[in-house]
Coordinates of C-alpha atoms in Angstrom, one line a residue:
M26 CA 85.5 73.1 45.3
S27 CA 83.9 72.5 42.0
D28 CA 82.6 69.1 43.2
L29 CA 81.0 70.7 46.2
V30 CA 79.3 73.3 44.1
T31 CA 78.0 70.6 41.7
T32 CA 76.7 68.5 44.6
A33 CA 75.0 71.5 46.2
R34 CA 73.4 72.5 42.9
A35 CA 72.1 68.9 42.3
A36 CA 70.7 68.8 45.8
T37 CA 68.9 72.1 45.5
D38 CA 67.6 71.2 42.0
A39 CA 66.1 68.0 43.4
A40 CA 64.5 69.8 46.3
R41 CA 63.2 72.7 44.2
P42 CA 59.6 71.4 43.7
H43 CA 59.3 70.7 47.4
L44 CA 60.7 74.1 48.4
V45 CA 58.3 75.8 46.0
A46 CA 55.4 73.9 47.5
L47 CA 56.4 74.8 51.0
Y48 CA 56.8 78.5 50.0
R49 CA 53.4 78.4 48.3
A50 CA 51.7 76.7 51.3
V51 CA 53.1 79.1 53.9
T52 CA 52.3 82.2 51.8
G53 CA 48.8 81.0 51.1
L54 CA 48.2 80.2 54.8
L55 CA 49.4 83.7 55.9
F56 CA 47.3 85.4 53.3
A57 CA 44.2 83.3 54.2
C58 CA 44.7 84.3 57.9
H59 CA 44.6 88.0 57.0
G60 CA 41.3 87.4 55.2
A61 CA 39.8 85.3 58.0
A62 CA 40.8 87.9 60.6
S63 CA 39.1 90.7 58.7
L64 CA 36.0 88.7 57.8
F65 CA 35.4 86.8 61.0
G66 CA 37.3 88.8 63.7
I67 CA 39.5 85.8 64.6
L68 CA 43.3 86.0 65.1
G69 CA 43.0 89.5 66.5
G70 CA 40.5 90.7 64.0
A71 CA 40.7 93.4 61.3
H72 CA 43.3 96.1 62.2
G73 CA 43.6 94.9 65.8
G74 CA 39.9 94.1 66.5
G75 CA 36.5 93.6 65.0
T76 CA 35.5 92.7 61.4
V77 CA 35.2 94.6 58.2
P78 CA 31.6 95.6 57.4
V79 CA 30.0 93.2 54.9
G80 CA 30.1 94.6 51.4
S81 CA 32.2 97.6 52.2
W82 CA 34.6 98.7 49.5
P83 CA 37.4 97.8 49.2
G84 CA 38.0 96.2 52.7
W85 CA 35.4 93.4 52.6
Y86 CA 36.2 92.4 49.0
A87 CA 39.9 92.5 49.7
A88 CA 39.4 90.2 52.7
A89 CA 37.3 87.8 50.6
I90 CA 40.0 87.7 48.0
Q91 CA 42.6 87.1 50.7
L92 CA 40.6 84.2 52.2
V93 CA 39.6 82.5 49.0
C94 CA 42.9 83.0 47.1
G95 CA 44.9 82.2 50.2
V96 CA 43.1 78.8 50.6
L97 CA 43.4 78.0 46.9
V98 CA 47.1 78.8 46.9
L99 CA 47.6 76.9 50.1
L100 CA 46.0 73.8 48.7
G101 CA 47.5 74.2 45.2
I102 CA 44.1 74.4 43.4
G103 CA 44.2 76.8 40.5
T104 CA 47.4 78.1 41.9
R105 CA 48.6 80.3 39.1
T106 CA 45.3 82.1 38.6
A107 CA 44.6 82.5 42.4
A108 CA 48.2 83.8 42.9
L109 CA 47.8 86.3 40.0
V110 CA 44.5 87.6 41.5
A111 CA 46.1 87.8 45.0
S112 CA 49.1 89.6 43.5
G113 CA 46.9 92.1 41.7
S114 CA 44.8 92.8 44.8
M115 CA 47.9 93.6 46.8
A116 CA 49.2 95.9 44.1
Y117 CA 45.9 97.6 44.1
A118 CA 46.0 97.9 47.9
Y119 CA 49.5 99.4 47.8
F120 CA 48.8 102.0 45.2
S121 CA 45.3 102.9 46.4
V122 CA 45.7 102.8 50.1
H123 CA 49.4 103.0 51.1
Q124 CA 51.3 105.0 48.6
Q125 CA 49.2 108.1 49.1
N126 CA 50.7 108.4 52.6
A127 CA 54.4 108.3 51.5
L128 CA 56.5 107.0 48.7
F129 CA 58.3 104.1 50.3
P130 CA 56.7 101.0 51.9
L131 CA 58.7 101.4 55.1
Q132 CA 57.2 104.9 55.5
N133 CA 53.6 104.2 54.5
G134 CA 52.9 100.8 56.1
G135 CA 52.7 99.0 52.8
E136 CA 55.4 96.4 53.4
P137 CA 53.0 93.5 53.8
A138 CA 51.1 94.5 50.6
V139 CA 54.4 94.8 48.6
L140 CA 55.8 91.5 49.9
F141 CA 52.5 89.6 49.3
C142 CA 52.3 91.2 45.8
W143 CA 55.7 90.0 44.8
A144 CA 55.4 86.6 46.6
F145 CA 52.2 85.8 44.7
L146 CA 53.7 87.0 41.4
L147 CA 56.6 84.5 42.0
I148 CA 54.1 81.7 42.8
A149 CA 52.1 82.5 39.6
A150 CA 55.3 82.3 37.6
L151 CA 56.8 79.2 39.3
G152 CA 53.5 77.2 39.6
P153 CA 52.4 75.1 42.6
G154 CA 55.5 72.8 43.0
S155 CA 54.9 69.4 44.5
F156 CA 52.0 68.3 46.7
A157 CA 49.4 70.4 45.0
V158 CA 45.8 69.2 45.3
G159 CA 45.0 70.7 41.9
G160 CA 47.6 68.6 40.3
R161 CA 45.8 65.4 41.4
F162 CA 42.7 66.5 39.4
A163 CA 44.6 67.5 36.3
R164 CA 45.9 64.0 35.6

């Protein structure tokens, strides 16, 4: 049993940078899609249709952060900074929009904001992993 655990641990340690990169890319893509939907009305649009009015606070700025930070995280350019900004924007969204409706995310519709907040905080802590475009420029 100990050999199996050691082998499994070695395999997961070797795959860690690739798994972090996959997690980063998927999370960034999903976040960017939210921003694109709100800004351009694609993928169903903002809240089921349409776009967010240009310059409206906080919706338009949140959508711009989602699109820009999502693309940066997806590509691995300035990953830690972009992920930290994205995490903070989702914390702001949760506490300023969702929590006033109820205490728990399940009750107030804030689950996506909470999940994105913690996902991006994890990405900021772990870094981009492998296959980051930003790593190519840093060398």
